Amino acid sequence: MPRDKMEFDVVIVGAGPAGLAAAIRLRQVAVAAGRDLSVCLVEKGAQVGAHVLSGNVFDPRALDELLPDWRERNAPLATPARRDRFLLLGRKRALPLPVPANLGNRGCYVISLGRLCHWLGERAEELGVEIYPGFAATELLEEGGRIVGIATGDMGLAKDGSPGPAFAPGMELRARLTLLAEGCRGSLSQQAIRRFRLDAGRDSQTYGLGIKELWEVAPDRHRPGLVLHTAGWPLDSRCYGGGFLYHLEDRRVAVGLVVGLDYTNPHLDPFAEMQRLKTHPALRSTFEDGRRLAYGARALVEGGPQALPRLVFPGGALIGDAAGFLDVARIKGAHTAMKSGMLAAEAALAALDSADADVEMSASYPETLKRSWVWEQLWRSRNVRPAFRWGLWAGLANAALGAMLFKGEEPWTLHHRGADHQALRHATDCPPIAYPKPDGTLTFDRASSVYLSGTNHREGQPCHLVLGDAARTTEVNFPLYAGPEARYCPAGVYEYVTEGGWPKLRINAQNCLHCKTCDIKDPTGNILWVPPEGGGGPLYTDM
């Protein structure tokens, strides 16, 4: 069936902080100049903010620039960060450490980033942005070597590919410029990076997996505005990562663990490690007499400026974590993502008035970003993440030395070793890890956790987790790496079952949280995550 076509000046893919900031800035400038500029934003989640997951201690710097009256307009920033703590955890003990200066949160807010994005979506619509939630962008439209928009996926296909009862063909959203703001490991962003070799000459990107729960705690356990970070246990000294507890308003506490996806032991289970974190004597009392409200997981980009791809391609640009603007030292990325979207929007407006939009965009966006505070922050923290390849102690020492002695201006730049999936060692070369069974009160299993994520996918749609070679799962992954996909997935999507005396991989795609870990960590890069039907996936209403 033919696809309908719609024409816009700018199409933005992804309604996260970067995409919404870009859309708002485009319309702000256009309205101020009396210009008729059409801006369309598509989002695969059922609503704006549905797929947004972050800690989140939010730096309002970019929001101050984008919407200076956000306080008067009741933006959902209700809990100022009031106190910072940093603990080095052993198995039973906790050593308080001085809070690094770059980890301090003066002037920041403990928030739900999903709620903020929902609020930003309302502001965008007020300015005339056309927002289409529930539409998954699945294809880059290319003509003459230039991207001319995107196509959304078909809706209602049966498993055999034939039209189902609610079938509707996808649409073509054609644009003079296309901004990709899909977040970490976005599907179209990865297509653009490969198609135009945007990562040529850059370090391999490195990622972390963030796993988070939201709790309602007893009144006497609640400390609004407390920001607690941890290093050490339950991870060993060779695995990069750390925990967090953020106290929001209304007796809510966000707890989570970030695990660097360059870990080497295939027996490691990030989900189980996060459950263990809550059992530490320094943390568990927070959750006594409390109840778990929500659960989620998402990969995050940690490579820094060394791994940042070229930002502009013919017909468009990468913004936010589609490129990778997380400031690892500060454990923050929403404000830098927003600023990148704002700078790309301003460059896009100039490019649309130029005789050669691609040349103008290439000259303007990367250069203005390098002159901005975004680049200054990324550059100062560039050596933090790669130093942890030498272990926890070397990483902490390097971070402290860089912050105190060099102020982030070290006369050297450390580099990443390679792709995260290449770090896995064979299972026989690594010690097994015994994880305790969940108690159902403080620690939980995957099934009950996925239920709290609100995840849903329509039955009968094609599987969106594509194996390049199905035989690799039983010929490589299982015998050499003990089937790591059954552990690195935080949603139980992958499990090995025995059929006819042989192991076989079963994919429970309906459980998928869209975290993208499998796309990153499969030992041979054999799993490709492609967008499912729009509107499916998690529903992170308050996360």
Coordinates of C-alpha atoms in Angstrom, one line a residue, residues 32-517:
A32 CA 9.8 36.3 16.8
A33 CA 10.9 36.8 13.2
G34 CA 7.3 36.4 11.8
R35 CA 8.4 33.4 9.8
D36 CA 6.2 30.5 8.7
L37 CA 8.3 27.6 9.8
S38 CA 6.7 24.1 10.0
V39 CA 8.2 21.8 12.7
C40 CA 7.2 18.2 13.2
L41 CA 8.3 16.0 16.1
V42 CA 7.7 12.2 16.1
E43 CA 8.0 10.0 19.2
K44 CA 7.7 6.3 19.4
G45 CA 6.4 6.3 23.0
A46 CA 2.6 6.4 23.6
Q47 CA 3.0 9.9 25.0
V48 CA 5.7 12.5 25.4
G49 CA 8.0 11.4 28.2
A50 CA 6.8 7.7 28.2
H51 CA 10.2 6.4 27.2
V52 CA 12.3 9.0 29.1
L53 CA 14.3 7.5 32.0
S54 CA 17.0 9.1 34.0
G55 CA 18.2 9.5 37.6
N56 CA 17.7 12.6 37.6
V57 CA 19.5 15.5 39.3
F58 CA 18.8 18.3 36.8
D59 CA 20.9 21.3 36.1
P60 CA 18.5 24.0 34.9
R61 CA 21.2 26.0 33.0
A62 CA 19.8 25.2 29.5
L63 CA 16.2 25.5 30.7
D64 CA 17.0 29.0 32.0
E65 CA 18.2 29.9 28.5
L66 CA 15.3 28.2 26.7
L67 CA 12.4 29.3 28.9
P68 CA 13.5 31.8 31.5
D69 CA 10.0 32.0 33.0
W70 CA 9.8 28.3 33.7
R71 CA 9.3 28.9 37.5
E72 CA 6.3 31.1 36.8
R73 CA 4.9 28.5 34.4
N74 CA 5.1 25.7 37.0
A75 CA 7.7 23.5 35.4
P76 CA 7.9 20.3 37.5
L77 CA 11.1 21.1 39.3
A78 CA 9.8 20.9 42.9
T79 CA 12.7 19.6 44.9
P80 CA 16.0 21.5 45.1
A81 CA 19.1 19.4 45.7
R82 CA 20.0 20.3 49.3
R83 CA 22.6 17.9 50.5
D84 CA 25.3 15.7 48.7
R85 CA 26.8 12.5 50.0
F86 CA 29.4 10.2 48.5
L87 CA 30.0 6.7 50.0
L88 CA 32.6 4.1 49.1
L89 CA 30.9 0.8 49.8
G90 CA 32.5 -2.4 51.0
R91 CA 30.5 -5.6 51.5
K92 CA 29.3 -4.5 55.0
R93 CA 30.7 -1.1 55.6
A94 CA 30.5 2.4 54.0
L95 CA 33.2 4.9 54.0
P96 CA 32.1 8.6 53.6
L97 CA 34.3 10.4 51.1
P98 CA 34.5 14.1 50.3
V99 CA 32.0 15.0 47.6
P100 CA 34.1 15.9 44.5
A101 CA 33.6 19.5 43.5
N102 CA 32.3 18.5 40.0
L103 CA 29.8 16.2 41.6
G104 CA 28.2 18.9 43.8
N105 CA 24.6 19.8 42.9
R106 CA 24.2 23.4 44.2
G107 CA 21.4 25.0 42.2
C108 CA 20.1 21.7 40.8
Y109 CA 16.8 19.9 41.3
V110 CA 15.9 16.3 41.9
I111 CA 13.2 15.6 39.3
S112 CA 11.4 13.1 37.1
L113 CA 12.8 13.8 33.6
G114 CA 9.7 12.2 32.1
R115 CA 7.5 14.7 33.8
L116 CA 9.7 17.6 32.6
C117 CA 9.6 16.3 29.0
H118 CA 5.8 16.1 29.2
W119 CA 5.7 19.7 30.3
L120 CA 8.2 20.8 27.6
G121 CA 5.9 19.0 25.1
E122 CA 3.0 21.2 26.1
R123 CA 5.2 24.3 25.7
A124 CA 6.2 23.1 22.2
E125 CA 2.6 22.6 21.1
E126 CA 1.7 26.1 22.4
L127 CA 4.4 27.4 20.0
G128 CA 2.9 25.5 17.0
V129 CA 5.1 22.4 16.9
E130 CA 3.2 19.4 15.5
I131 CA 3.9 16.4 17.8
Y132 CA 3.0 12.9 16.9
P133 CA 3.4 10.4 19.8
G134 CA 3.0 6.7 19.1
F135 CA 4.8 6.9 15.7
A136 CA 8.0 5.0 15.4
A137 CA 10.5 6.4 12.9
T138 CA 11.9 3.3 11.1
E139 CA 13.6 4.6 8.0
L140 CA 15.8 7.5 6.7
L141 CA 14.6 8.7 3.4
E142 CA 17.5 9.4 1.1
E143 CA 17.6 11.0 -2.3
G144 CA 20.8 11.8 -4.2
G145 CA 23.0 11.0 -1.2
R146 CA 21.0 13.4 1.1
I147 CA 18.5 12.6 3.8
V148 CA 15.1 14.2 2.9
G149 CA 13.1 13.0 5.9
I150 CA 12.0 9.9 7.6
A151 CA 9.3 7.2 7.3
T152 CA 7.3 5.7 10.2
G153 CA 6.6 2.0 10.5
D154 CA 3.6 0.1 9.4
M155 CA 1.0 -0.5 12.0
G156 CA -0.9 -3.8 12.6
L157 CA 1.2 -6.2 10.6
A158 CA 0.7 -9.9 11.5
K159 CA 3.6 -12.2 12.2
D160 CA 3.8 -13.4 8.6
G161 CA 4.0 -9.8 7.4
S162 CA 0.4 -9.7 6.0
P163 CA -1.9 -6.8 7.0
G164 CA -3.7 -7.4 10.3
P165 CA -7.1 -6.2 11.2
A166 CA -5.9 -2.7 12.3
F167 CA -3.3 -2.4 9.5
A168 CA -2.2 1.1 8.5
P169 CA 0.8 1.8 6.3
G170 CA 3.5 4.1 7.6
M171 CA 3.9 7.7 6.5
E172 CA 6.7 9.6 4.9
L173 CA 7.5 12.8 6.7
R174 CA 9.7 14.7 4.3
A175 CA 11.8 17.7 5.4
R176 CA 14.4 20.2 4.3
L177 CA 16.3 19.2 7.5
T178 CA 16.1 16.2 9.8
L179 CA 17.3 16.3 13.4
L180 CA 17.8 13.0 15.1
A181 CA 17.2 13.1 18.9
E182 CA 16.5 9.5 19.7
G183 CA 18.8 9.3 22.7
C184 CA 21.3 6.6 23.3
R185 CA 21.8 4.1 20.5
G186 CA 19.0 5.5 18.4
S187 CA 18.1 3.3 15.4
L188 CA 18.1 6.0 12.8
S189 CA 21.0 7.7 14.4
Q190 CA 23.1 4.5 14.1
Q191 CA 22.0 4.2 10.5
A192 CA 23.2 7.7 9.8
I193 CA 26.5 7.1 11.6
R194 CA 27.1 4.0 9.5
R195 CA 25.8 5.5 6.2
F196 CA 27.9 8.6 6.4
R197 CA 30.8 7.2 8.4
L198 CA 30.3 9.9 11.1
D199 CA 32.4 7.9 13.6
A200 CA 35.5 7.7 11.3
G201 CA 38.6 8.6 13.3
R202 CA 36.8 8.7 16.6
D203 CA 37.1 6.4 19.6
S204 CA 34.7 3.5 19.9
Q205 CA 31.7 4.7 21.9
T206 CA 31.3 3.2 25.4
Y207 CA 28.0 2.8 27.3
G208 CA 26.5 2.2 30.7
L209 CA 23.3 0.5 31.7
G210 CA 21.2 2.4 34.2
I211 CA 18.7 0.4 36.2
K212 CA 16.3 2.4 38.4
E213 CA 13.4 1.9 40.8
L214 CA 11.1 4.4 42.3
W215 CA 10.0 3.9 45.9
E216 CA 7.5 5.5 48.3
V217 CA 9.3 5.4 51.7
A218 CA 8.2 5.9 55.3
P219 CA 8.0 9.6 56.4
D220 CA 10.8 9.2 58.9
R221 CA 13.1 7.8 56.1
H222 CA 12.5 10.6 53.7
R223 CA 15.0 13.4 53.2
P224 CA 13.8 15.7 50.4
G225 CA 16.7 17.0 48.3
L226 CA 19.3 14.4 49.5
V227 CA 21.5 13.3 46.7
L228 CA 23.6 10.2 47.5
H229 CA 26.1 8.5 45.2
T230 CA 28.0 5.3 45.8
A231 CA 31.1 3.6 44.4
G232 CA 32.4 0.1 45.0
W233 CA 30.2 -2.8 46.2
P234 CA 28.3 -4.6 44.8
L235 CA 30.5 -4.3 41.8
D236 CA 34.1 -5.5 42.0
S237 CA 37.0 -3.1 41.6
R238 CA 37.4 -4.0 37.9
C239 CA 33.9 -3.0 36.9
Y240 CA 33.0 0.6 36.3
G241 CA 29.8 1.8 37.8
G242 CA 28.0 3.2 40.9
G243 CA 24.8 3.6 42.7
F244 CA 22.5 6.5 43.6
L245 CA 19.7 7.4 45.9
Y246 CA 17.8 10.6 45.1
H247 CA 15.1 11.9 47.5
L248 CA 12.3 13.6 45.6
E249 CA 9.0 15.1 46.9
D250 CA 6.0 13.2 48.2
R251 CA 8.1 10.6 50.1
R252 CA 9.5 9.3 46.8
V253 CA 13.1 8.0 46.5
A254 CA 14.8 7.0 43.2
V255 CA 17.4 4.2 43.7
G256 CA 19.5 2.8 41.0
L257 CA 22.8 1.4 39.7
V258 CA 24.8 2.2 36.6
V259 CA 27.0 -0.6 35.2
G260 CA 29.6 0.2 32.6
L261 CA 28.9 -2.1 29.6
D262 CA 32.6 -2.7 29.0
Y263 CA 32.5 -5.3 31.9
T264 CA 34.5 -8.5 31.2
N265 CA 32.8 -11.2 33.2
P266 CA 29.9 -12.7 31.2
H267 CA 28.4 -14.1 34.5
L268 CA 27.7 -10.6 35.7
D269 CA 24.0 -9.7 36.0
P270 CA 23.4 -5.9 36.2
F271 CA 19.8 -6.4 37.3
A272 CA 20.8 -8.7 40.2
E273 CA 23.7 -6.3 41.1
M274 CA 21.2 -3.5 41.5
Q275 CA 19.0 -5.6 43.7
R276 CA 22.0 -6.4 45.9
L277 CA 22.8 -2.7 46.2
K278 CA 19.6 -2.1 48.2
T279 CA 20.6 -4.7 50.8
H280 CA 23.7 -2.8 51.9
P281 CA 23.5 -1.9 55.6
A282 CA 24.0 1.8 54.8
L283 CA 21.1 1.8 52.4
R284 CA 18.5 -0.8 53.3
S285 CA 17.0 1.2 56.2
T286 CA 15.7 3.8 53.6
F287 CA 13.3 1.2 52.2
E288 CA 12.0 -0.4 55.4
D289 CA 8.2 0.0 55.6
G290 CA 8.3 1.4 52.0
R291 CA 6.9 0.1 48.8
R292 CA 8.2 -0.1 45.2
L293 CA 6.3 2.0 42.7
A294 CA 8.0 1.7 39.4
Y295 CA 10.9 0.2 37.6
G296 CA 12.9 0.9 34.4
A297 CA 16.2 0.6 32.6
R298 CA 18.1 2.5 29.9
A299 CA 21.5 2.5 28.3
L300 CA 23.5 5.8 28.5
V301 CA 26.4 7.2 26.4
E302 CA 29.6 7.6 28.3
G303 CA 32.3 8.0 25.7
G304 CA 32.8 11.8 26.0
P305 CA 34.3 14.0 23.3
Q306 CA 36.8 11.4 22.2
A307 CA 33.9 9.2 21.0
L308 CA 31.6 12.0 19.7
P309 CA 30.8 11.4 16.0
R310 CA 30.6 14.1 13.5
L311 CA 27.4 15.9 14.2
V312 CA 26.2 16.8 10.7
F313 CA 25.3 14.7 7.8
P314 CA 23.8 15.6 4.4
G315 CA 20.3 16.8 5.2
G316 CA 20.4 16.7 9.0
A317 CA 22.2 16.4 12.3
L318 CA 22.6 14.4 15.5
I319 CA 21.6 16.1 18.8
G320 CA 21.5 15.0 22.4
D321 CA 22.5 11.5 23.3
A322 CA 22.0 10.4 19.8
A323 CA 25.5 11.8 19.5
G324 CA 26.5 11.5 23.2
F325 CA 26.7 14.6 25.4
L326 CA 26.7 13.1 28.9
D327 CA 29.0 14.8 31.3
V328 CA 30.4 11.7 33.1
A329 CA 32.1 13.6 35.9
R330 CA 28.9 15.3 36.9
I331 CA 26.6 12.3 36.1
K332 CA 24.4 14.7 34.1
G333 CA 23.3 14.9 30.5
A334 CA 19.8 16.4 30.2
H335 CA 21.1 20.0 30.3
T336 CA 23.8 19.4 27.7
A337 CA 21.4 17.5 25.5
M338 CA 19.0 20.4 25.6
K339 CA 21.7 22.9 24.8
S340 CA 22.9 20.8 21.8
G341 CA 19.3 20.8 20.5
M342 CA 19.0 24.6 20.9
L343 CA 22.3 25.2 19.1
A344 CA 21.3 22.8 16.3
A345 CA 18.0 24.6 15.9
E346 CA 19.6 28.0 15.6
A347 CA 22.0 26.5 13.0
A348 CA 19.1 24.9 11.1
L349 CA 17.3 28.2 10.8
A350 CA 20.4 29.8 9.3
A351 CA 20.9 26.8 7.0
L352 CA 17.3 27.0 5.7
D353 CA 18.0 30.5 4.5
S354 CA 21.3 29.5 2.9
A355 CA 21.9 28.6 -0.7
D356 CA 23.5 25.4 0.5
A357 CA 21.8 24.2 3.7
D358 CA 24.3 21.3 4.3
V359 CA 27.4 23.5 4.1
E360 CA 25.9 26.1 6.4
M361 CA 24.7 23.5 8.9
S362 CA 28.2 21.8 8.9
A363 CA 29.9 25.1 9.5
S364 CA 27.6 26.4 12.1
Y365 CA 26.3 23.7 14.5
P366 CA 29.7 22.0 15.3
E367 CA 31.5 25.3 15.7
T368 CA 29.0 27.0 17.9
L369 CA 28.8 23.9 20.0
K370 CA 32.6 23.9 20.5
R371 CA 32.4 27.5 21.6
S372 CA 29.6 26.7 24.1
W373 CA 29.7 25.7 27.8
V374 CA 28.6 22.2 26.6
W375 CA 32.0 21.5 25.1
E376 CA 33.8 23.1 28.0
Q377 CA 32.1 20.7 30.4
L378 CA 32.7 17.6 28.2
W379 CA 36.3 18.5 27.6
R380 CA 37.0 19.0 31.4
S381 CA 35.6 15.5 32.1
R382 CA 37.1 13.7 29.1
N383 CA 39.6 11.6 31.1
V384 CA 37.3 10.5 33.9
R385 CA 35.6 7.5 32.2
P386 CA 38.6 5.9 30.3
A387 CA 40.8 5.9 33.4
F388 CA 38.5 3.3 35.1
R389 CA 39.8 0.6 32.7
W390 CA 42.7 0.4 35.2
G391 CA 40.2 -0.3 38.0
L392 CA 38.3 1.6 40.7
W393 CA 41.2 3.0 42.7
A394 CA 43.1 4.3 39.6
G395 CA 39.8 5.7 38.3
L396 CA 39.0 7.6 41.5
A397 CA 42.6 8.8 41.9
N398 CA 42.6 10.1 38.3
A399 CA 39.3 11.9 38.7
A400 CA 40.5 13.5 41.9
L401 CA 43.8 14.5 40.4
G402 CA 42.2 15.9 37.3
A403 CA 39.7 17.9 39.2
M404 CA 41.9 19.3 41.9
L405 CA 45.3 19.8 40.2
F406 CA 44.5 20.3 36.5
K407 CA 40.9 21.6 36.8
G408 CA 40.1 19.3 33.8
E409 CA 42.9 20.8 31.7
E410 CA 45.3 17.9 31.7
P411 CA 47.8 18.1 28.8
W412 CA 46.8 14.6 27.7
T413 CA 43.6 12.8 26.6
L414 CA 43.0 9.2 27.5
H415 CA 41.2 7.0 24.9
H416 CA 38.8 4.1 25.0
R417 CA 40.0 0.6 24.2
G418 CA 37.3 -0.7 21.8
A419 CA 33.6 -1.6 21.5
D420 CA 32.0 -2.7 24.7
H421 CA 30.9 -6.1 23.4
Q422 CA 34.6 -7.0 22.6
A423 CA 35.5 -6.7 26.3
L424 CA 33.6 -10.0 27.3
R425 CA 35.9 -12.8 28.2
H426 CA 35.1 -16.5 27.9
A427 CA 33.0 -17.8 30.7
T428 CA 35.6 -20.4 31.7
D429 CA 38.1 -17.7 32.3
C430 CA 35.9 -15.8 34.7
P431 CA 34.5 -16.6 38.2
P432 CA 30.8 -17.4 38.4
I433 CA 28.7 -15.1 40.5
A434 CA 26.2 -16.4 43.0
Y435 CA 23.2 -14.1 43.4
P436 CA 20.7 -14.5 46.3
K437 CA 17.1 -15.2 45.5
P438 CA 14.8 -12.2 45.7
D439 CA 12.8 -11.8 48.9
G440 CA 9.9 -10.0 47.4
T441 CA 10.1 -7.2 49.9
L442 CA 13.4 -5.4 49.3
T443 CA 14.7 -7.4 46.3
F444 CA 12.6 -8.6 43.3
D445 CA 12.7 -10.7 40.2
R446 CA 12.6 -9.5 36.6
A447 CA 9.0 -10.4 35.9
S448 CA 7.5 -8.3 38.8
S449 CA 9.9 -5.5 37.8
V450 CA 8.8 -5.4 34.2
Y451 CA 5.2 -5.3 35.3
L452 CA 5.9 -2.1 37.2
S453 CA 7.5 -0.5 34.1
G454 CA 4.1 -0.5 32.3
T455 CA 5.6 -2.2 29.3
N456 CA 3.3 -3.4 26.6
H457 CA 3.6 -4.5 23.0
R458 CA 0.7 -5.5 20.7
E459 CA 0.6 -9.2 20.2
G460 CA 1.3 -10.5 16.7
Q461 CA 3.7 -7.8 15.6
P462 CA 7.0 -8.8 14.1
C463 CA 9.8 -9.3 16.6
H464 CA 11.9 -6.1 16.8
L465 CA 15.0 -7.9 18.1
V466 CA 16.7 -9.2 14.9
L467 CA 19.4 -11.9 15.0
G468 CA 21.9 -11.5 12.3
D469 CA 22.7 -15.2 12.5
A470 CA 20.4 -17.3 14.8
A471 CA 23.0 -20.1 14.9
R472 CA 25.5 -17.9 16.8
T473 CA 23.4 -18.1 20.0
T474 CA 24.0 -21.8 20.4
E475 CA 27.4 -22.1 18.6
V476 CA 29.0 -19.0 20.2
N477 CA 27.1 -17.3 22.9
F478 CA 26.0 -20.3 24.9
P479 CA 29.1 -22.5 24.8
L480 CA 31.7 -19.7 25.1
Y481 CA 30.0 -17.0 27.1
A482 CA 27.4 -19.0 29.1
G483 CA 24.5 -17.2 27.3
P484 CA 25.1 -13.6 28.6
E485 CA 22.0 -12.2 27.0
A486 CA 20.0 -14.0 29.7
R487 CA 21.8 -11.8 32.3
Y488 CA 22.6 -8.5 30.7
C489 CA 19.0 -7.9 29.6
P490 CA 17.2 -6.2 32.6
A491 CA 13.8 -7.3 31.4
G492 CA 14.1 -11.1 30.9
V493 CA 13.7 -10.8 27.1
Y494 CA 16.3 -13.5 26.4
E495 CA 16.2 -16.9 28.0
Y496 CA 17.7 -20.3 27.0
V497 CA 15.4 -23.3 27.0
T498 CA 16.1 -26.9 26.3
E499 CA 14.5 -28.4 23.3
G500 CA 15.4 -31.9 22.2
G501 CA 18.3 -31.9 24.7
W502 CA 19.9 -28.8 23.1
P503 CA 19.8 -25.2 24.3
K504 CA 17.7 -22.7 22.3
L505 CA 17.3 -19.0 22.7
R506 CA 13.8 -17.8 23.3
I507 CA 13.1 -14.1 22.7
N508 CA 10.3 -12.6 24.8
A509 CA 10.1 -9.4 22.8
Q510 CA 6.9 -8.2 24.6
N511 CA 9.0 -7.6 27.8
C512 CA 11.4 -5.2 26.0
L513 CA 12.1 -1.9 27.9
H514 CA 13.8 -0.4 24.8
C515 CA 17.0 0.0 26.9
K516 CA 19.2 -1.0 23.9
T517 CA 21.6 -3.1 25.9

